[in-house]
mmCIF file of C-alpha atoms in Angstrom:
data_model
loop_
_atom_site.group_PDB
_atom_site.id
_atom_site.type_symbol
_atom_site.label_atom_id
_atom_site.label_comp_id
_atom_site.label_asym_id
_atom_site.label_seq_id
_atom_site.Cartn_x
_atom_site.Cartn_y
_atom_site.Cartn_z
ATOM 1 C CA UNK A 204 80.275 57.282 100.531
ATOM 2 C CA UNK A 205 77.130 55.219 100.655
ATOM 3 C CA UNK A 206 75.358 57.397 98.284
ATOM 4 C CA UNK A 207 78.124 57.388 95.933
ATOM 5 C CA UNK A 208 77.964 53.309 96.534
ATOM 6 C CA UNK A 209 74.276 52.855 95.821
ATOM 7 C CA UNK A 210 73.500 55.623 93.246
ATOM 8 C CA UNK A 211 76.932 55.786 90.807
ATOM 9 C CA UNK A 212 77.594 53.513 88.305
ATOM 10 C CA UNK A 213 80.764 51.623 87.717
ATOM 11 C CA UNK A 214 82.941 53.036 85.275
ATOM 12 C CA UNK A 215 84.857 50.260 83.124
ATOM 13 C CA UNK A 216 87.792 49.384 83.240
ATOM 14 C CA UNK A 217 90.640 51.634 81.086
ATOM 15 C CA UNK A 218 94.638 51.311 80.407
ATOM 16 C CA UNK A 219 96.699 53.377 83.067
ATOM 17 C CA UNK A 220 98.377 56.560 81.386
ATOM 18 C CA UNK A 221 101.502 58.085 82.550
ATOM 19 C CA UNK A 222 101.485 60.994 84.766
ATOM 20 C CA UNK A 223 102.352 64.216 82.286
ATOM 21 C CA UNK A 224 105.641 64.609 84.994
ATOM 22 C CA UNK A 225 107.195 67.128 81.966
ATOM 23 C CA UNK A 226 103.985 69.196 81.965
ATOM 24 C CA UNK A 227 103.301 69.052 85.983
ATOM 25 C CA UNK A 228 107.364 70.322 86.815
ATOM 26 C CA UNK A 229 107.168 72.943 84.361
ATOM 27 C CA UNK A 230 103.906 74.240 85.390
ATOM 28 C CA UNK A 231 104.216 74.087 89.121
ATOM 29 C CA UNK A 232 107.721 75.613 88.576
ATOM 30 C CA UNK A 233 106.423 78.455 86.551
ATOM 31 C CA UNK A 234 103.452 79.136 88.808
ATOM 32 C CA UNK A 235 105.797 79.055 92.006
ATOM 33 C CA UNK A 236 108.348 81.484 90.260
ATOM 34 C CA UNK A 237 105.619 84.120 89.114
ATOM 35 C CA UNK A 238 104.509 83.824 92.680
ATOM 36 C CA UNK A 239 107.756 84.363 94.384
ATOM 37 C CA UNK A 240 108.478 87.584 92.057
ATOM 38 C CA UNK A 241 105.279 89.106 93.171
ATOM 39 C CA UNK A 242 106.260 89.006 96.719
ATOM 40 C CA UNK A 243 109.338 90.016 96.169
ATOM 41 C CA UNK A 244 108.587 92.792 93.979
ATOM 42 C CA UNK A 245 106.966 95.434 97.233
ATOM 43 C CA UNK A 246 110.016 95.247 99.027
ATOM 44 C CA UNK A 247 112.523 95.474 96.156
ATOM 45 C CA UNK A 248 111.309 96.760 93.383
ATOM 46 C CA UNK A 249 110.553 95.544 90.003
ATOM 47 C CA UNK A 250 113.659 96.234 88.443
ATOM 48 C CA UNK A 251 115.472 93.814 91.121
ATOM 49 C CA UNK A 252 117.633 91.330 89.558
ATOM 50 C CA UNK A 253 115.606 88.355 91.353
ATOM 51 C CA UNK A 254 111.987 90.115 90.705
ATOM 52 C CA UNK A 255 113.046 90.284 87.153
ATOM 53 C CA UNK A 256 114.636 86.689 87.086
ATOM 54 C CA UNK A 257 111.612 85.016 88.780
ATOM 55 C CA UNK A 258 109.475 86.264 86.320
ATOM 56 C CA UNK A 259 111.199 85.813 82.906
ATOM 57 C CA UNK A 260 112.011 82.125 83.945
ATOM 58 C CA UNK A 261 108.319 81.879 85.101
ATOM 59 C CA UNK A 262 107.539 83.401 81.295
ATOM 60 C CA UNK A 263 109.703 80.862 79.995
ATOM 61 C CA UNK A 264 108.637 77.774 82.208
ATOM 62 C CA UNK A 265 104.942 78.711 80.967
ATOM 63 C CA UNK A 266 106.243 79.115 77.298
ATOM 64 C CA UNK A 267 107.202 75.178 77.698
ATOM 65 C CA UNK A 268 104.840 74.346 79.562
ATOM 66 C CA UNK A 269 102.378 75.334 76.286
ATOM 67 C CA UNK A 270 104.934 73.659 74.020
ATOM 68 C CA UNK A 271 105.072 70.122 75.860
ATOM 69 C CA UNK A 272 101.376 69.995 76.553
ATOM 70 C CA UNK A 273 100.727 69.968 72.331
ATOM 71 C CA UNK A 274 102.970 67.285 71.772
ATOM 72 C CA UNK A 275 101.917 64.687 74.676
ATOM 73 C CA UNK A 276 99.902 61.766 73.797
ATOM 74 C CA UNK A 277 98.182 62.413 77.289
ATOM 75 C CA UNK A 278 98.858 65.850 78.270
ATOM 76 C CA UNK A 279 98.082 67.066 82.362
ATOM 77 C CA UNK A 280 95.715 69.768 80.533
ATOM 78 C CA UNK A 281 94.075 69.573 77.314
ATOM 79 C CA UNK A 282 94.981 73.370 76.063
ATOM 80 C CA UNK A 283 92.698 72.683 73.243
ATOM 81 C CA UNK A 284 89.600 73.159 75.247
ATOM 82 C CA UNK A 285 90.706 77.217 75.630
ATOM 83 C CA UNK A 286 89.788 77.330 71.472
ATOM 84 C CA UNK A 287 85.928 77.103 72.824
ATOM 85 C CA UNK A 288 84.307 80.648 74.262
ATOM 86 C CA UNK A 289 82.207 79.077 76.783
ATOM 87 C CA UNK A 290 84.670 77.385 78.614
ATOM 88 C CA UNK A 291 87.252 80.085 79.008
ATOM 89 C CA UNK A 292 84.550 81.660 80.761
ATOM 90 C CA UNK A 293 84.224 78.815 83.080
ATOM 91 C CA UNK A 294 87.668 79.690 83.657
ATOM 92 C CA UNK A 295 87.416 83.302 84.071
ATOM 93 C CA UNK A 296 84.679 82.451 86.808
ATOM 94 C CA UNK A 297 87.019 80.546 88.594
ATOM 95 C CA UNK A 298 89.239 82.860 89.201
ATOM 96 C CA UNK A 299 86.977 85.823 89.617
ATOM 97 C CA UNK A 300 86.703 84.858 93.648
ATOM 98 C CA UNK A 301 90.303 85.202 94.520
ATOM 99 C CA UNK A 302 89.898 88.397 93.471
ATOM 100 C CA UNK A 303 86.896 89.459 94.822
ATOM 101 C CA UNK A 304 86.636 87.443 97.555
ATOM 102 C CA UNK A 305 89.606 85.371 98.770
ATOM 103 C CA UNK A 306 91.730 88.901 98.686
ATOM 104 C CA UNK A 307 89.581 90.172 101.124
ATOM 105 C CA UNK A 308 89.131 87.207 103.670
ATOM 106 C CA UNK A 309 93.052 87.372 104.228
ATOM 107 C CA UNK A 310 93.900 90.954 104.194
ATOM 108 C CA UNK A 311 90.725 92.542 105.585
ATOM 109 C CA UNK A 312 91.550 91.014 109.093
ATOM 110 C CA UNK A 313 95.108 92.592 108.719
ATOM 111 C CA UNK A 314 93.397 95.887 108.224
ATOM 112 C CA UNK A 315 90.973 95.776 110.810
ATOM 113 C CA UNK A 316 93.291 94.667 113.539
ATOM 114 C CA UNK A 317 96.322 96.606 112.543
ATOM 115 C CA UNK A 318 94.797 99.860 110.844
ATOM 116 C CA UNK A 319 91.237 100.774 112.761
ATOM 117 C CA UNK A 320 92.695 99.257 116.098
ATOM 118 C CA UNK A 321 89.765 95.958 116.463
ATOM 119 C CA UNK A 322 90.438 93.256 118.507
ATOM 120 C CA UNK A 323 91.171 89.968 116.329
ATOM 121 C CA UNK A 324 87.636 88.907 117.619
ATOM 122 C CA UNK A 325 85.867 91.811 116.555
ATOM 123 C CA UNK A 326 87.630 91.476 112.983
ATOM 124 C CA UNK A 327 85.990 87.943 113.052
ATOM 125 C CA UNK A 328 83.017 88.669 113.534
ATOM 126 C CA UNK A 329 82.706 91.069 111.059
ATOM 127 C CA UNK A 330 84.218 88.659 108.742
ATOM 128 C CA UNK A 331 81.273 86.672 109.162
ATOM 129 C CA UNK A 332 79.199 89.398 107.339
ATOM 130 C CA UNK A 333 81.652 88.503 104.325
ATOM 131 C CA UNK A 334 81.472 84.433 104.484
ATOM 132 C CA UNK A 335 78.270 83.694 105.493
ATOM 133 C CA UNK A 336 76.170 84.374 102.262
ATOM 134 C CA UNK A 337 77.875 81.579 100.896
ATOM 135 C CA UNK A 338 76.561 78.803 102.839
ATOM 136 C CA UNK A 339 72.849 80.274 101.058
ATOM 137 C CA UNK A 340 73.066 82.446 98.287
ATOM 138 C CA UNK A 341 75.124 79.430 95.898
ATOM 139 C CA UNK A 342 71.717 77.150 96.751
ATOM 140 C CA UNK A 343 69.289 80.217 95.829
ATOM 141 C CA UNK A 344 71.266 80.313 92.787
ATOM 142 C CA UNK A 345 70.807 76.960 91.704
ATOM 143 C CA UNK A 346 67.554 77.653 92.262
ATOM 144 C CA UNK A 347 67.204 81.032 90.370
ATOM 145 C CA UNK A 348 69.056 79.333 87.475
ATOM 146 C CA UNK A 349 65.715 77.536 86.708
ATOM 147 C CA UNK A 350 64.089 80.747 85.379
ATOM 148 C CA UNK A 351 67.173 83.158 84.564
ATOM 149 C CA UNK A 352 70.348 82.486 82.039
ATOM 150 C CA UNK A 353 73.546 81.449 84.169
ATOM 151 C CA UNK A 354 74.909 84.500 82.543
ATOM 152 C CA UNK A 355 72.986 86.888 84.019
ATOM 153 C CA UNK A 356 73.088 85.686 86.770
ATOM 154 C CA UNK A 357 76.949 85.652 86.898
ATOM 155 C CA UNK A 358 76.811 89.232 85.374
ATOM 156 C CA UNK A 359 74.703 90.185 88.537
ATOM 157 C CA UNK A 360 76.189 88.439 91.142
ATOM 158 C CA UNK A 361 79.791 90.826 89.940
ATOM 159 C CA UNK A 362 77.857 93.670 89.719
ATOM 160 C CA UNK A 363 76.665 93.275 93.127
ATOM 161 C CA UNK A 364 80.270 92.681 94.499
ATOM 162 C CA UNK A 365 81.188 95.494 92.430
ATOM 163 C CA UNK A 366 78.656 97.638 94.320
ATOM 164 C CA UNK A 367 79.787 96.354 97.644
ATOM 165 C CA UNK A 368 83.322 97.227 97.160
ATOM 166 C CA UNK A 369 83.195 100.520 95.993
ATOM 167 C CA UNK A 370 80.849 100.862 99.141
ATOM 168 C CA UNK A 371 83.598 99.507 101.234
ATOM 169 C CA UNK A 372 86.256 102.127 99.772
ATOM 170 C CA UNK A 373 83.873 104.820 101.151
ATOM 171 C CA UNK A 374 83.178 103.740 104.542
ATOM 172 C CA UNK A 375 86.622 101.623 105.471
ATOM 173 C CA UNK A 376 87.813 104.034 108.403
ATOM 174 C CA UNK A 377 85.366 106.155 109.031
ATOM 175 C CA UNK A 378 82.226 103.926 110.285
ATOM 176 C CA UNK A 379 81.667 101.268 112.890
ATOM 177 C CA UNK A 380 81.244 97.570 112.625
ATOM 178 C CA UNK A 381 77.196 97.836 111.415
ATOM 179 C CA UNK A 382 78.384 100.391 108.422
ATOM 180 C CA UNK A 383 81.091 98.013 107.028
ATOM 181 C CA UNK A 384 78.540 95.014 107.701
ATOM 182 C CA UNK A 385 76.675 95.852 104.683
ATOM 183 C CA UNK A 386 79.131 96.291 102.492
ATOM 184 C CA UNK A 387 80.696 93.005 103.389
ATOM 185 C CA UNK A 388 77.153 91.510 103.037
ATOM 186 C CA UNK A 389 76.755 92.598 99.598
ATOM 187 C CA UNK A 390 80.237 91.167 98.212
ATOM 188 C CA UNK A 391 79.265 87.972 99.757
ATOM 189 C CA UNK A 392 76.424 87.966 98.008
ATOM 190 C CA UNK A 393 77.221 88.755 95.299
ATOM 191 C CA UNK A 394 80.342 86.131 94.615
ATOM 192 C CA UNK A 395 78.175 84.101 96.183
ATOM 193 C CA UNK A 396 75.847 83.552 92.939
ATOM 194 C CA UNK A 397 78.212 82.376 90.307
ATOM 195 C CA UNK A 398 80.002 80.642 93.013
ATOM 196 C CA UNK A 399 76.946 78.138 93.220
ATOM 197 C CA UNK A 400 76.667 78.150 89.087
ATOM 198 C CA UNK A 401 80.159 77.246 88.434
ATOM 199 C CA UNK A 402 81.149 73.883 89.109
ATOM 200 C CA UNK A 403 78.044 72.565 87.282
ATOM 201 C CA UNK A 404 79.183 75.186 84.098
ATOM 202 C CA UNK A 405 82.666 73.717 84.117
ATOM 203 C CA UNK A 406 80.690 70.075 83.143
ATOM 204 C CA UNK A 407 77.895 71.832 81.474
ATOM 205 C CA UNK A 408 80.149 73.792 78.445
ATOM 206 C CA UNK A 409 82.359 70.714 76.958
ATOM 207 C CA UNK A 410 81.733 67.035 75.469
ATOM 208 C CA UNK A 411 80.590 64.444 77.971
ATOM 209 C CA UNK A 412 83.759 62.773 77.319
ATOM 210 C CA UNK A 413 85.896 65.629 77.935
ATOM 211 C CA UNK A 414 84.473 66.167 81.388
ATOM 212 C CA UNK A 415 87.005 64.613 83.623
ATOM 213 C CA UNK A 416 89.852 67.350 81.857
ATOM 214 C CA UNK A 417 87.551 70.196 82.223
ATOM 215 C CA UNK A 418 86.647 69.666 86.143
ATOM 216 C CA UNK A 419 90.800 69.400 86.245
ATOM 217 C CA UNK A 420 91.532 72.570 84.222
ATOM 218 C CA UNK A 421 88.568 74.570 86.715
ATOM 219 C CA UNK A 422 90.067 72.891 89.815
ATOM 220 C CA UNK A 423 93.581 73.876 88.669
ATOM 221 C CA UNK A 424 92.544 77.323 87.617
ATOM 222 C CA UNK A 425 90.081 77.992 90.782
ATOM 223 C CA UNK A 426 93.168 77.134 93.039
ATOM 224 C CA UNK A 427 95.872 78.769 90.997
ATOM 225 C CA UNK A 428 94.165 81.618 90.512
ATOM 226 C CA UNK A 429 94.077 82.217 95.098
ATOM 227 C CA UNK A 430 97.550 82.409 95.550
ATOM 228 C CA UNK A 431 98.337 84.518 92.342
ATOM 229 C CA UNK A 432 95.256 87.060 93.474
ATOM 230 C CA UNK A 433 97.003 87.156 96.943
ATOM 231 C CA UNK A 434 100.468 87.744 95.640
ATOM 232 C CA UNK A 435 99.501 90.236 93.058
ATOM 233 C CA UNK A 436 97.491 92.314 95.143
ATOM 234 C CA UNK A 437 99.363 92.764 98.458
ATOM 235 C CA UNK A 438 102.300 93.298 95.893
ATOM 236 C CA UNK A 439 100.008 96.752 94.694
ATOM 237 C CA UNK A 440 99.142 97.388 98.262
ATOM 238 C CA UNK A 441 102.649 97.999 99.019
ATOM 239 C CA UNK A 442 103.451 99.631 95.814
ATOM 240 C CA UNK A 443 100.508 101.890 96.207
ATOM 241 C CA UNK A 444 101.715 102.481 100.179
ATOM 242 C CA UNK A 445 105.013 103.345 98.724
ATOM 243 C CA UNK A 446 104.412 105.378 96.302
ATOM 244 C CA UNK A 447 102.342 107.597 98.488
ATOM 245 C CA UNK A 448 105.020 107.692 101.237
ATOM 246 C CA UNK A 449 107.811 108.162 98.442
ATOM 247 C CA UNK A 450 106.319 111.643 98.105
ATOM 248 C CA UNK A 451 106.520 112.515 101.207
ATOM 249 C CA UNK A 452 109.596 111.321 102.633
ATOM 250 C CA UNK A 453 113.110 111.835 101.745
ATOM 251 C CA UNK A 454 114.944 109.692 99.402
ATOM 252 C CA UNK A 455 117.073 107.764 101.618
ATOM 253 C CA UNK A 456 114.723 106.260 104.118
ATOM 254 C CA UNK A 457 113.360 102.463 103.381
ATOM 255 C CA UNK A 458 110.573 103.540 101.928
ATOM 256 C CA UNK A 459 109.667 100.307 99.704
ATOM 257 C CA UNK A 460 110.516 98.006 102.700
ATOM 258 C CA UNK A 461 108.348 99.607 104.941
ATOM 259 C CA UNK A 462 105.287 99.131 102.749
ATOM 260 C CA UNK A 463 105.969 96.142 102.409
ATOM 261 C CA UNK A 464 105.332 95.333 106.309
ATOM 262 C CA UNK A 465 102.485 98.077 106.254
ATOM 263 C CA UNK A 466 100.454 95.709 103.872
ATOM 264 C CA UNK A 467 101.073 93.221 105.906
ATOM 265 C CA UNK A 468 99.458 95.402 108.632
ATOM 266 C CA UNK A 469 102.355 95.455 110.743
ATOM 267 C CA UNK A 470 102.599 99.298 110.904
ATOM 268 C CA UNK A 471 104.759 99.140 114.401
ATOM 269 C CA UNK A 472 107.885 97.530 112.511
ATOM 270 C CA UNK A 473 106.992 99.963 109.311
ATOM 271 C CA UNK A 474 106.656 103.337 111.704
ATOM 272 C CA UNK A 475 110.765 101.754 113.435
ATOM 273 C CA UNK A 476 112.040 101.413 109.727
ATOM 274 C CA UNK A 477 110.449 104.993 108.500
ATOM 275 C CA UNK A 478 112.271 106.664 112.461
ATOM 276 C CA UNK A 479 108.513 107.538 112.972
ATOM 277 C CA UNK A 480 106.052 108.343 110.674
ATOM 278 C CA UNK A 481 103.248 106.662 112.176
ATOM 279 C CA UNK A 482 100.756 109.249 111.233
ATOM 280 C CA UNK A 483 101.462 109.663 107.905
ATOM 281 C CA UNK A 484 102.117 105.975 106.960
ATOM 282 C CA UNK A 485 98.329 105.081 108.143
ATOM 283 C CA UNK A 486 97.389 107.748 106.088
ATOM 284 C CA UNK A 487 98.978 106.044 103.000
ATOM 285 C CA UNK A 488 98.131 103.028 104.013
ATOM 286 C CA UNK A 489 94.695 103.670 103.916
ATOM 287 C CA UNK A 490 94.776 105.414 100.838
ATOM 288 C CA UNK A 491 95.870 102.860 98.999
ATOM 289 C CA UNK A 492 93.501 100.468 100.661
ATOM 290 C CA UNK A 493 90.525 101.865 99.384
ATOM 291 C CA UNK A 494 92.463 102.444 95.728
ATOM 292 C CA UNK A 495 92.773 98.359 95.650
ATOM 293 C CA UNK A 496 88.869 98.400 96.507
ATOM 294 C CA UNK A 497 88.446 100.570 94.091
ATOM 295 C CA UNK A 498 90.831 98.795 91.037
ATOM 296 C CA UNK A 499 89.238 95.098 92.559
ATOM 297 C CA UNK A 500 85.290 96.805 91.872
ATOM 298 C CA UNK A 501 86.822 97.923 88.062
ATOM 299 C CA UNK A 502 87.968 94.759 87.818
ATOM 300 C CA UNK A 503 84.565 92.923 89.057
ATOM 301 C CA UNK A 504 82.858 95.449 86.397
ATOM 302 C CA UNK A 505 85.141 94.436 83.736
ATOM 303 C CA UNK A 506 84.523 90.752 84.382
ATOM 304 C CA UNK A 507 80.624 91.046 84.253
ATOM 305 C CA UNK A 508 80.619 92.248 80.982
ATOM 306 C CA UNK A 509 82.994 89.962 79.640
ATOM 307 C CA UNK A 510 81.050 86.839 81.129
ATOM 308 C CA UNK A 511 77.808 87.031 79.406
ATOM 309 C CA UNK A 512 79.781 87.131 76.327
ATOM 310 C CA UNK A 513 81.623 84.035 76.550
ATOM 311 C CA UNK A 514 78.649 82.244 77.594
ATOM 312 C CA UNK A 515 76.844 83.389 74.220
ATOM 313 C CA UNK A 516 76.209 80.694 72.642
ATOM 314 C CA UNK A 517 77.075 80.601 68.759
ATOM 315 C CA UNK A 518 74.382 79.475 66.294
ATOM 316 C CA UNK A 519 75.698 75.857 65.858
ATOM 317 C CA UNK A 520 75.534 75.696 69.706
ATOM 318 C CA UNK A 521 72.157 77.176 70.573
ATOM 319 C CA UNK A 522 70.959 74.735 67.359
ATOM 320 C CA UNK A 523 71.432 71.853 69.976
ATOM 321 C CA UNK A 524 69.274 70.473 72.733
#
């Protein structure tokens, strides 16, 4: 506070605009329903009547959403700002850790504890291998950023998260706590370095005077983006559970309801709803673990190529100081 005090200037004085109360209902209504479909969807199915009515009215909340946002005078979010390249991929950075990063933190422990049999403290400290690069590697970053394009190093830090998942897929189960370590270690460093870039990109790509809207558009995406990553992919955890136990067990057994507790990692009230089945629904479970590893280090791939392109600047761009 007393830095802000002493080193900040004033800003002057403006009119008071009305809170966008069309544009905030309809898009924290349409975010909540495409959230509440998603966790619906393991343990009924996507063809449920209130899967499939969550999302269409979340489809049409977000159609609206678009529509009153052009006509307000002062809309919540300036939807303009997604016509420039650079600053969509400001926004595909934000949500690039709740994939890669926020998934794990919340269903890693659930795994350790429930799947390989770790005591919750043992799952925490392992965590740690995961969490702490971020208290460094975003400062290095900053620093790096000196001599190497943002870009790149965006591009690398995915890469490297990339690498550390698919690592993870191949030792989840089968090694102790020092050969998951590393893997762990690499994802955190690696989200780690565009982590540290970001928040000064989100300023960096748009007008001065068009600052305040981007940091609010970054902010909204960054924390949008966790509990939609968290929804979709314990919703293909238990699909992928499913599925493998769907082959394997008769038709009439609760098959879809008892992945949906196994990705919670409560396999003692999955094995009661399967009559047994413990063996075989670790199996699956596992299985499908490392496949969302696996479809999370595509994904990471995917997003380091795209990056780098959206940050290209155009010639009227790199023409400027």
């Amino acid at each position: 506070m007393l830095l802000v005090w002493v080193s900040v200037p004033a800003d002057p004085a403006r009119g008071q605009g009305r809170l966008d109360w069309p544009g905030a209902i309809s898009f924290s209504a349409a975010l909540g329903l495409l959230t509440l479909g998603m966790l619906l969807a393991p343990e009924h199915g996507w063809r449920n009547g209130a899967v499939l009515l969550s999302i269409a009215a979340s489809v049409l909340l977000f159609l609206a959403f678009v529509a009153i946002e052009r006509r307000t005078a002062r809309p919540m979010l300036d939807l303009s700002l997604f016509r420039q390249r650079r600053f969509v991929a400001v926004q595909v950075l934000a949500a690039s850790p709740a994939f890669l990063f926020i998934v794990l933190i919340v269903m890693l422990p659930g795994r350790f504890i429930g799947i390989d049999n770790m005591s919750a403290l043992a799952a925490g400290r392992l965590m740690i291998a995961l969490a702490a690069p971020l208290l460094l590697v975003p400062v290095l970053a900053a620093l790096l950023s000196r001599w190497v394009k943002t870009g790149a190093l965006c591009a690398a830090g995915l890469l490297l998260a990339a690498a550390g998942l698919a690592w993870l897929a191949q030792v989840l189960g089968h090694g102790g706590t020092a050969a998951l370590a590393g893997p762990l270690l690499l994802i955190g460093v690696g989200i780690g370095l565009p982590w540290g870039l970001m928040d000064g990109m989100a300023l960096s790509v748009v007008e001065t005077e068009r600052a305040g809207m981007a940091t609010g558009i970054f902010n909204t995406v960054r924390v949008s983006a966790d509990g939609v990553a968290l929804a979709l992919a314990g919703s293909l955890l238990a699909g992928l559970i499913g599925a493998g136990l769907a082959q394997q067990l008769p038709a009439e057994l609760p098959v879809l309801a008892a992945a949906s507790r196994a990705a919670l990692g409560d396999i003692q009230q999955a094995t009661q709803l399967l009559g047994g089945q413990e063996a075989l629904l670790r199996a699956s479970y596992d299985a499908a673990f490392r496949q969302l590893l696996v479809g999370l280090a595509v994904l990471a791939v995917a997003l380091a190529a795209l990056v780098p392109y959206l940050l290209r600047k155009d010639g009227a761009q790199a023409s400027r100081p």
